[in-house]
Amino acid sequence: MTAGLIAGITGLKAFAANGGRKPRVVIIGGGFAGLNAAKALRKSPVEITLIDRRNHHLFQPLLYQVATGSLAPSDIAVPIRELLKSQKNVKVLLDEAVSIDLAAKTVELKTRGSLGYDYLVLAAGASHSYFGKDEWAEFAPGMKTVEDALAIREKVLLAFERSEEAGTPEERRALKTFIIVGGGPTGVELAGGLMEVARESLAGEFRTSDPSEARVLLIEALPRILPMFPEELSQSARSQLEAMGVEVINNKMVTLIEEGVVHLGEETIKAGTIIWSAGVAANPIGRTLGVPVGRGGHVSITETLNLAENPEVFVIGDMSSLMQADGRPLPGIAPVAMQQGDWAGKNIARVVTGEAPLPFAYKNQGSMATIGKNKAIAQIGDRQFTGFSAWMMWNAVHVGKMAGFRNRIAVAYRWLTTYLTGRRPSALIEADDIH
Amino acid sequence: MTAGLIAGITGLKAFAANGGRKPRVVIIGGGFAGLNAAKALRKSPVEITLIDRRNHHLFQPLLYQVATGSLAPSDIAVPIRELLKSQKNVKVLLDEAVSIDLAAKTVELKTRGSLGYDYLVLAAGASHSYFGKDEWAEFAPGMKTVEDALAIREKVLLAFERSEEAGTPEERRALKTFIIVGGGPTGVELAGGLMEVARESLAGEFRTSDPSEARVLLIEALPRILPMFPEELSQSARSQLEAMGVEVINNKMVTLIEEGVVHLGEETIKAGTIIWSAGVAANPIGRTLGVPVGRGGHVSITETLNLAENPEVFVIGDMSSLMQADGRPLPGIAPVAMQQGDWAGKNIARVVTGEAPLPFAYKNQGSMATIGKNKAIAQIGDRQFTGFSAWMMWNAVHVGKMAGFRNRIAVAYRWLTTYLTGRRPSALIEADDIH
């Protein structure tokens, strides 16, 4: 039989099994997980609806570079419609999924009522968690969306602008103090990036207040930053940050955040800019499923990536929690989301044609974190890398992973410019008013 | 005498003339006029303060390409500080000038009190004018700032998104109708750009509502669009727009704009998106001078670009009105602002060293307007160009004028991508909510 004939028969089977219509697959979320699920179904005889509340897919690992002015939003964000343009079995909807009814097999949308599904892929990602202290959000914003990153960029640039004309030396010092709460990869990237903005990009641009006097503090409650890496790499990351001038504070818990002040127990630090990168929680739509969720709202799934009682529902990426053989859950990182998206799509394709879904196994291709120019750490298999070699690997992997993004050349060009000149092409304050 | 010695003596003179301090030059506005004034004073023994309410200089002729998603804001905007970084006699302040006291020689700032000057360069530009119908602004936004352009981009993209799921054919038709009021260069550029977004960039991305069915209407109250060009070029522009599918309406006055509806006397047209490009008014700070201003708030100036009664005050660019020999005022376009900025700076440099200011003469290097891919009009001296040749000239001149902008390569790259693929790298909706 030819491949075409097989596909035809397969399609016919699925068609017949669903009372004369193609199975409806609803995917919630156009991030790495959702997008890869849609793509894995490109040859399946299904009708896919992909719902996202934004019109764009975001290459989130580079979002901190929007916050630090190296990249423009359009360098790392591409309209989802454009990415799926040629895949005719997908319809993209700009809307927000509010809740899910497992019994009725429907998704409730914010503006368009309810939508029925035969298969559901829940891939709505995660957002900041303030561990129950949501009132801190106002004073210490987090960074998950393009808009978050632009708000942080504006806050940082305005702090330097204000310090140029601040009344007292104390005010000036506070304005040029930046605190990042949380020493995970995003916190580390932001700390290094902000220090470079202060010492390189803005050098020589002010006449009264010297940006290079800026203090950047990275606070991590655990004994070391980047705790998901081996201890030696954590230590190296700390040394590399300190060599840049970042002050790393470990083993101290933030007990209170107010406007411009961070409390570490008795101690207080004044800072014009406070950024939160300490915790994430799964998208709250997971709680509407009515199934058990873990701390952080993560939905427990089977090894085939779906719900035990409702196998037609797949929950993937940052929304779910899958235990590994070593008793630890898979981390909430881009490669896991991408691989799970692809796998969930393939499992749906199998089920639709009468085959059994297959268990997912994460292929760990290594992990890395960047710190600044020529500074990074990387773990590939048993090998560890630090400094320039790790940094070059990080660059190569991140430009490489943007494959399919026409913006790759633009990103590489911008990086080269920033590398050579220290300038940040996107250091703009776009807002309408001097706040 | 060596040049250095002359400069030294000159500086000393200026120093002595001002009771032991260098003359203070305050420049209000970091657009083409203000920026060029500052640069022309780079070798003068003066202390310059340049004030702008935004942190960036904007290459305004390309702003419509941000609205239509071809360019990112950072492609055409550069921090003013960065542009003037190496010019040590300039201090840049992010603030808003609210009023001017000619007698006291002070500028009142929004956040930092008053600032004294010996010479003032008023170059605060223009904004939209609704000819007294300010209530129309809500329904028909204009485009002067990066933020305006992003708001229009979002409005346009959301209209297509909503049309994908609109309830009735009538709703869908209205959502895909775009009205541009005002047939000047910006109106023409937007009309052409929107038609290309609909027919090329978004083609094939929607499953229910076909973007290529969009209607783009350009309404101009005068008998022809681009009335500042010779009649044959206006006619050509109209033909080129119509060939793209734009409907050009002349000789009809907009009598009322409401939410989603434009009234042309008895006739009404429903449109999901209405954009205003019909009128500009000088920045209202000109009215605080207490000198006569024309219709549109333009300040009348002498041929040396300053006020007759207060020769230490220069008013340039879109804020002023300078009659030419033919009895017509100079147009409010970028080349005029650039040349006047340069001239005002040079005149201050002359006055500071005891020389008389010189009369300004505009060097008309030609004018051009772009319409779409391979479509434009141009007038260089007595020669007229249309279509591809005019379009190539427009491209060359606009990339060329960005000289000093490191973003030139980025812009050229993005244009090439859009030209070859029809795609718009910046077609993003960044806002946080589905409105």
PDB file of N, CA and C in Angstrom, chain A residues 280-341:
ATOM      1  N   VAL A 280       7.132  30.166  40.459  1.00  0.00           N
ATOM      2  CA  VAL A 280       6.119  30.087  39.418  1.00  0.00           C
ATOM      3  C   VAL A 280       5.000  29.165  39.883  1.00  0.00           C
ATOM      4  N   ALA A 281       3.827  29.442  39.348  1.00  0.00           N
ATOM      5  CA  ALA A 281       2.682  28.577  39.616  1.00  0.00           C
ATOM      6  C   ALA A 281       2.036  28.238  38.287  1.00  0.00           C
ATOM      7  N   ALA A 282       1.504  27.044  38.190  1.00  0.00           N
ATOM      8  CA  ALA A 282       0.845  26.642  36.952  1.00  0.00           C
ATOM      9  C   ALA A 282      -0.371  27.522  36.714  1.00  0.00           C
ATOM     10  N   ASN A 283      -0.730  27.687  35.452  1.00  0.00           N
ATOM     11  CA  ASN A 283      -1.917  28.444  35.088  1.00  0.00           C
ATOM     12  C   ASN A 283      -3.124  27.930  35.874  1.00  0.00           C
ATOM     13  N   PRO A 284      -3.891  28.829  36.487  1.00  0.00           N
ATOM     14  CA  PRO A 284      -4.988  28.392  37.373  1.00  0.00           C
ATOM     15  C   PRO A 284      -6.076  27.584  36.679  1.00  0.00           C
ATOM     16  N   ILE A 285      -6.090  27.562  35.353  1.00  0.00           N
ATOM     17  CA  ILE A 285      -7.132  26.772  34.686  1.00  0.00           C
ATOM     18  C   ILE A 285      -7.008  25.291  35.066  1.00  0.00           C
ATOM     19  N   GLY A 286      -5.809  24.858  35.482  1.00  0.00           N
ATOM     20  CA  GLY A 286      -5.620  23.470  35.900  1.00  0.00           C
ATOM     21  C   GLY A 286      -6.510  23.104  37.075  1.00  0.00           C
ATOM     22  N   ARG A 287      -6.785  24.106  37.910  1.00  0.00           N
ATOM     23  CA  ARG A 287      -7.617  23.839  39.093  1.00  0.00           C
ATOM     24  C   ARG A 287      -9.088  23.624  38.748  1.00  0.00           C
ATOM     25  N   THR A 288      -9.498  24.058  37.531  1.00  0.00           N
ATOM     26  CA  THR A 288     -10.906  23.870  37.160  1.00  0.00           C
ATOM     27  C   THR A 288     -11.180  22.442  36.692  1.00  0.00           C
ATOM     28  N   LEU A 289     -10.121  21.641  36.533  1.00  0.00           N
ATOM     29  CA  LEU A 289     -10.313  20.259  36.079  1.00  0.00           C
ATOM     30  C   LEU A 289     -10.987  19.412  37.153  1.00  0.00           C
ATOM     31  N   GLY A 290     -10.781  19.803  38.404  1.00  0.00           N
ATOM     32  CA  GLY A 290     -11.343  19.003  39.485  1.00  0.00           C
ATOM     33  C   GLY A 290     -10.527  17.765  39.784  1.00  0.00           C
ATOM     34  N   VAL A 291      -9.311  17.698  39.268  1.00  0.00           N
ATOM     35  CA  VAL A 291      -8.425  16.576  39.606  1.00  0.00           C
ATOM     36  C   VAL A 291      -7.385  17.092  40.597  1.00  0.00           C
ATOM     37  N   PRO A 292      -6.700  16.178  41.326  1.00  0.00           N
ATOM     38  CA  PRO A 292      -5.720  16.649  42.309  1.00  0.00           C
ATOM     39  C   PRO A 292      -4.594  17.441  41.645  1.00  0.00           C
ATOM     40  N   VAL A 293      -4.235  18.573  42.247  1.00  0.00           N
ATOM     41  CA  VAL A 293      -3.078  19.330  41.758  1.00  0.00           C
ATOM     42  C   VAL A 293      -2.064  19.458  42.885  1.00  0.00           C
ATOM     43  N   GLY A 294      -0.802  19.585  42.524  1.00  0.00           N
ATOM     44  CA  GLY A 294       0.261  19.701  43.520  1.00  0.00           C
ATOM     45  C   GLY A 294       0.442  21.135  43.990  1.00  0.00           C
ATOM     46  N   ARG A 295       1.441  21.325  44.827  1.00  0.00           N
ATOM     47  CA  ARG A 295       1.850  22.663  45.235  1.00  0.00           C
ATOM     48  C   ARG A 295       2.227  23.407  43.961  1.00  0.00           C
ATOM     49  N   GLY A 296       1.790  24.649  43.838  1.00  0.00           N
ATOM     50  CA  GLY A 296       2.074  25.368  42.598  1.00  0.00           C
ATOM     51  C   GLY A 296       1.040  25.090  41.516  1.00  0.00           C
ATOM     52  N   GLY A 297       0.016  24.282  41.868  1.00  0.00           N
ATOM     53  CA  GLY A 297      -1.072  24.071  40.919  1.00  0.00           C
ATOM     54  C   GLY A 297      -0.777  23.138  39.771  1.00  0.00           C
ATOM     55  N   HIS A 298       0.327  22.369  39.866  1.00  0.00           N
ATOM     56  CA  HIS A 298       0.678  21.457  38.779  1.00  0.00           C
ATOM     57  C   HIS A 298      -0.226  20.231  38.786  1.00  0.00           C
ATOM     58  N   VAL A 299      -0.683  19.861  37.596  1.00  0.00           N
ATOM     59  CA  VAL A 299      -1.575  18.720  37.442  1.00  0.00           C
ATOM     60  C   VAL A 299      -0.737  17.448  37.303  1.00  0.00           C
ATOM     61  N   SER A 300      -1.110  16.421  38.060  1.00  0.00           N
ATOM     62  CA  SER A 300      -0.394  15.152  37.944  1.00  0.00           C
ATOM     63  C   SER A 300      -0.885  14.399  36.716  1.00  0.00           C
ATOM     64  N   ILE A 301       0.048  13.876  35.955  1.00  0.00           N
ATOM     65  CA  ILE A 301      -0.330  13.170  34.728  1.00  0.00           C
ATOM     66  C   ILE A 301       0.311  11.782  34.705  1.00  0.00           C
ATOM     67  N   THR A 302      -0.189  10.963  33.806  1.00  0.00           N
ATOM     68  CA  THR A 302       0.372   9.625  33.626  1.00  0.00           C
ATOM     69  C   THR A 302       1.625   9.729  32.757  1.00  0.00           C
ATOM     70  N   GLU A 303       2.303   8.618  32.589  1.00  0.00           N
ATOM     71  CA  GLU A 303       3.520   8.675  31.774  1.00  0.00           C
ATOM     72  C   GLU A 303       3.221   8.832  30.277  1.00  0.00           C
ATOM     73  N   THR A 304       1.935   8.670  29.901  1.00  0.00           N
ATOM     74  CA  THR A 304       1.577   8.974  28.506  1.00  0.00           C
ATOM     75  C   THR A 304       1.125  10.423  28.369  1.00  0.00           C
ATOM     76  N   LEU A 305       1.292  11.185  29.437  1.00  0.00           N
ATOM     77  CA  LEU A 305       1.060  12.641  29.473  1.00  0.00           C
ATOM     78  C   LEU A 305      -0.406  13.053  29.586  1.00  0.00           C
ATOM     79  N   ASN A 306      -1.282  12.082  29.848  1.00  0.00           N
ATOM     80  CA  ASN A 306      -2.690  12.450  29.984  1.00  0.00           C
ATOM     81  C   ASN A 306      -3.212  12.168  31.391  1.00  0.00           C
ATOM     82  N   LEU A 307      -4.497  12.495  31.618  1.00  0.00           N
ATOM     83  CA  LEU A 307      -5.094  12.257  32.931  1.00  0.00           C
ATOM     84  C   LEU A 307      -5.482  10.790  33.041  1.00  0.00           C
ATOM     85  N   ALA A 308      -5.273  10.213  34.234  1.00  0.00           N
ATOM     86  CA  ALA A 308      -5.566   8.781  34.412  1.00  0.00           C
ATOM     87  C   ALA A 308      -7.037   8.481  34.136  1.00  0.00           C
ATOM     88  N   GLU A 309      -7.921   9.325  34.674  1.00  0.00           N
ATOM     89  CA  GLU A 309      -9.361   9.051  34.530  1.00  0.00           C
ATOM     90  C   GLU A 309      -9.940   9.578  33.222  1.00  0.00           C
ATOM     91  N   ASN A 310      -9.273  10.556  32.642  1.00  0.00           N
ATOM     92  CA  ASN A 310      -9.760  11.152  31.398  1.00  0.00           C
ATOM     93  C   ASN A 310      -8.628  11.132  30.375  1.00  0.00           C
ATOM     94  N   PRO A 311      -8.391   9.959  29.784  1.00  0.00           N
ATOM     95  CA  PRO A 311      -7.214   9.820  28.906  1.00  0.00           C
ATOM     96  C   PRO A 311      -7.254  10.705  27.677  1.00  0.00           C
ATOM     97  N   GLU A 312      -8.408  11.294  27.372  1.00  0.00           N
ATOM     98  CA  GLU A 312      -8.477  12.188  26.199  1.00  0.00           C
ATOM     99  C   GLU A 312      -7.934  13.573  26.516  1.00  0.00           C
ATOM    100  N   VAL A 313      -7.554  13.774  27.808  1.00  0.00           N
ATOM    101  CA  VAL A 313      -7.030  15.093  28.198  1.00  0.00           C
ATOM    102  C   VAL A 313      -5.538  14.995  28.502  1.00  0.00           C
ATOM    103  N   PHE A 314      -4.742  15.724  27.731  1.00  0.00           N
ATOM    104  CA  PHE A 314      -3.292  15.765  27.913  1.00  0.00           C
ATOM    105  C   PHE A 314      -2.920  17.087  28.588  1.00  0.00           C
ATOM    106  N   VAL A 315      -2.071  17.002  29.617  1.00  0.00           N
ATOM    107  CA  VAL A 315      -1.642  18.225  30.301  1.00  0.00           C
ATOM    108  C   VAL A 315      -0.122  18.251  30.244  1.00  0.00           C
ATOM    109  N   ILE A 316       0.424  19.272  29.596  1.00  0.00           N
ATOM    110  CA  ILE A 316       1.868  19.238  29.309  1.00  0.00           C
ATOM    111  C   ILE A 316       2.559  20.564  29.602  1.00  0.00           C
ATOM    112  N   GLY A 317       3.881  20.517  29.582  1.00  0.00           N
ATOM    113  CA  GLY A 317       4.676  21.729  29.805  1.00  0.00           C
ATOM    114  C   GLY A 317       4.645  22.165  31.262  1.00  0.00           C
ATOM    115  N   ASP A 318       4.696  23.479  31.479  1.00  0.00           N
ATOM    116  CA  ASP A 318       4.785  24.016  32.837  1.00  0.00           C
ATOM    117  C   ASP A 318       3.545  23.784  33.687  1.00  0.00           C
ATOM    118  N   MET A 319       2.462  23.273  33.053  1.00  0.00           N
ATOM    119  CA  MET A 319       1.233  23.076  33.819  1.00  0.00           C
ATOM    120  C   MET A 319       1.192  21.757  34.553  1.00  0.00           C
ATOM    121  N   SER A 320       2.026  20.826  34.118  1.00  0.00           N
ATOM    122  CA  SER A 320       1.912  19.488  34.693  1.00  0.00           C
ATOM    123  C   SER A 320       3.181  19.111  35.442  1.00  0.00           C
ATOM    124  N   SER A 321       3.079  18.032  36.143  1.00  0.00           N
ATOM    125  CA  SER A 321       4.191  17.557  36.940  1.00  0.00           C
ATOM    126  C   SER A 321       4.317  16.061  36.689  1.00  0.00           C
ATOM    127  N   LEU A 322       5.459  15.666  36.134  1.00  0.00           N
ATOM    128  CA  LEU A 322       5.660  14.251  35.822  1.00  0.00           C
ATOM    129  C   LEU A 322       6.869  13.742  36.585  1.00  0.00           C
ATOM    130  N   MET A 323       6.628  12.784  37.489  1.00  0.00           N
ATOM    131  CA  MET A 323       7.722  12.242  38.291  1.00  0.00           C
ATOM    132  C   MET A 323       8.650  11.408  37.418  1.00  0.00           C
ATOM    133  N   GLN A 324       9.938  11.537  37.673  1.00  0.00           N
ATOM    134  CA  GLN A 324      10.902  10.712  36.968  1.00  0.00           C
ATOM    135  C   GLN A 324      11.317   9.545  37.845  1.00  0.00           C
ATOM    136  N   ALA A 325      12.103   8.664  37.278  1.00  0.00           N
ATOM    137  CA  ALA A 325      12.542   7.473  38.009  1.00  0.00           C
ATOM    138  C   ALA A 325      13.272   7.845  39.304  1.00  0.00           C
ATOM    139  N   ASP A 326      13.980   8.993  39.304  1.00  0.00           N
ATOM    140  CA  ASP A 326      14.740   9.376  40.492  1.00  0.00           C
ATOM    141  C   ASP A 326      13.866  10.038  41.560  1.00  0.00           C
ATOM    142  N   GLY A 327      12.545  10.043  41.347  1.00  0.00           N
ATOM    143  CA  GLY A 327      11.650  10.590  42.360  1.00  0.00           C
ATOM    144  C   GLY A 327      11.493  12.102  42.308  1.00  0.00           C
ATOM    145  N   ARG A 328      12.164  12.764  41.329  1.00  0.00           N
ATOM    146  CA  ARG A 328      12.016  14.212  41.192  1.00  0.00           C
ATOM    147  C   ARG A 328      11.158  14.534  39.978  1.00  0.00           C
ATOM    148  N   PRO A 329      10.374  15.603  40.052  1.00  0.00           N
ATOM    149  CA  PRO A 329       9.561  15.958  38.878  1.00  0.00           C
ATOM    150  C   PRO A 329      10.444  16.581  37.795  1.00  0.00           C
ATOM    151  N   LEU A 330       9.984  16.454  36.559  1.00  0.00           N
ATOM    152  CA  LEU A 330      10.702  17.105  35.460  1.00  0.00           C
ATOM    153  C   LEU A 330      10.678  18.619  35.674  1.00  0.00           C
ATOM    154  N   PRO A 331      11.777  19.312  35.364  1.00  0.00           N
ATOM    155  CA  PRO A 331      11.799  20.764  35.569  1.00  0.00           C
ATOM    156  C   PRO A 331      10.928  21.512  34.549  1.00  0.00           C
ATOM    157  N   GLY A 332      10.502  22.707  34.921  1.00  0.00           N
ATOM    158  CA  GLY A 332       9.659  23.513  34.032  1.00  0.00           C
ATOM    159  C   GLY A 332      10.490  24.325  33.070  1.00  0.00           C
ATOM    160  N   ILE A 333      11.111  23.646  32.122  1.00  0.00           N
ATOM    161  CA  ILE A 333      11.989  24.331  31.183  1.00  0.00           C
ATOM    162  C   ILE A 333      11.553  24.075  29.744  1.00  0.00           C
ATOM    163  N   ALA A 334      12.059  24.902  28.842  1.00  0.00           N
ATOM    164  CA  ALA A 334      11.625  24.855  27.449  1.00  0.00           C
ATOM    165  C   ALA A 334      11.797  23.476  26.797  1.00  0.00           C
ATOM    166  N   PRO A 335      12.955  22.798  26.960  1.00  0.00           N
ATOM    167  CA  PRO A 335      13.100  21.505  26.275  1.00  0.00           C
ATOM    168  C   PRO A 335      12.054  20.481  26.718  1.00  0.00           C
ATOM    169  N   VAL A 336      11.689  20.487  28.001  1.00  0.00           N
ATOM    170  CA  VAL A 336      10.651  19.562  28.479  1.00  0.00           C
ATOM    171  C   VAL A 336       9.324  19.890  27.794  1.00  0.00           C
ATOM    172  N   ALA A 337       8.977  21.187  27.754  1.00  0.00           N
ATOM    173  CA  ALA A 337       7.715  21.593  27.125  1.00  0.00           C
ATOM    174  C   ALA A 337       7.686  21.193  25.649  1.00  0.00           C
ATOM    175  N   MET A 338       8.800  21.442  24.948  1.00  0.00           N
ATOM    176  CA  MET A 338       8.861  21.104  23.520  1.00  0.00           C
ATOM    177  C   MET A 338       8.688  19.607  23.293  1.00  0.00           C
ATOM    178  N   GLN A 339       9.443  18.809  24.058  1.00  0.00           N
ATOM    179  CA  GLN A 339       9.384  17.352  23.868  1.00  0.00           C
ATOM    180  C   GLN A 339       8.006  16.802  24.245  1.00  0.00           C
ATOM    181  N   GLN A 340       7.423  17.344  25.325  1.00  0.00           N
ATOM    182  CA  GLN A 340       6.097  16.865  25.727  1.00  0.00           C
ATOM    183  C   GLN A 340       5.037  17.248  24.700  1.00  0.00           C
ATOM    184  N   GLY A 341       5.163  18.461  24.142  1.00  0.00           N
ATOM    185  CA  GLY A 341       4.212  18.899  23.116  1.00  0.00           C
ATOM    186  C   GLY A 341       4.232  17.947  21.936  1.00  0.00           C
TER     187      GLY A 341
END
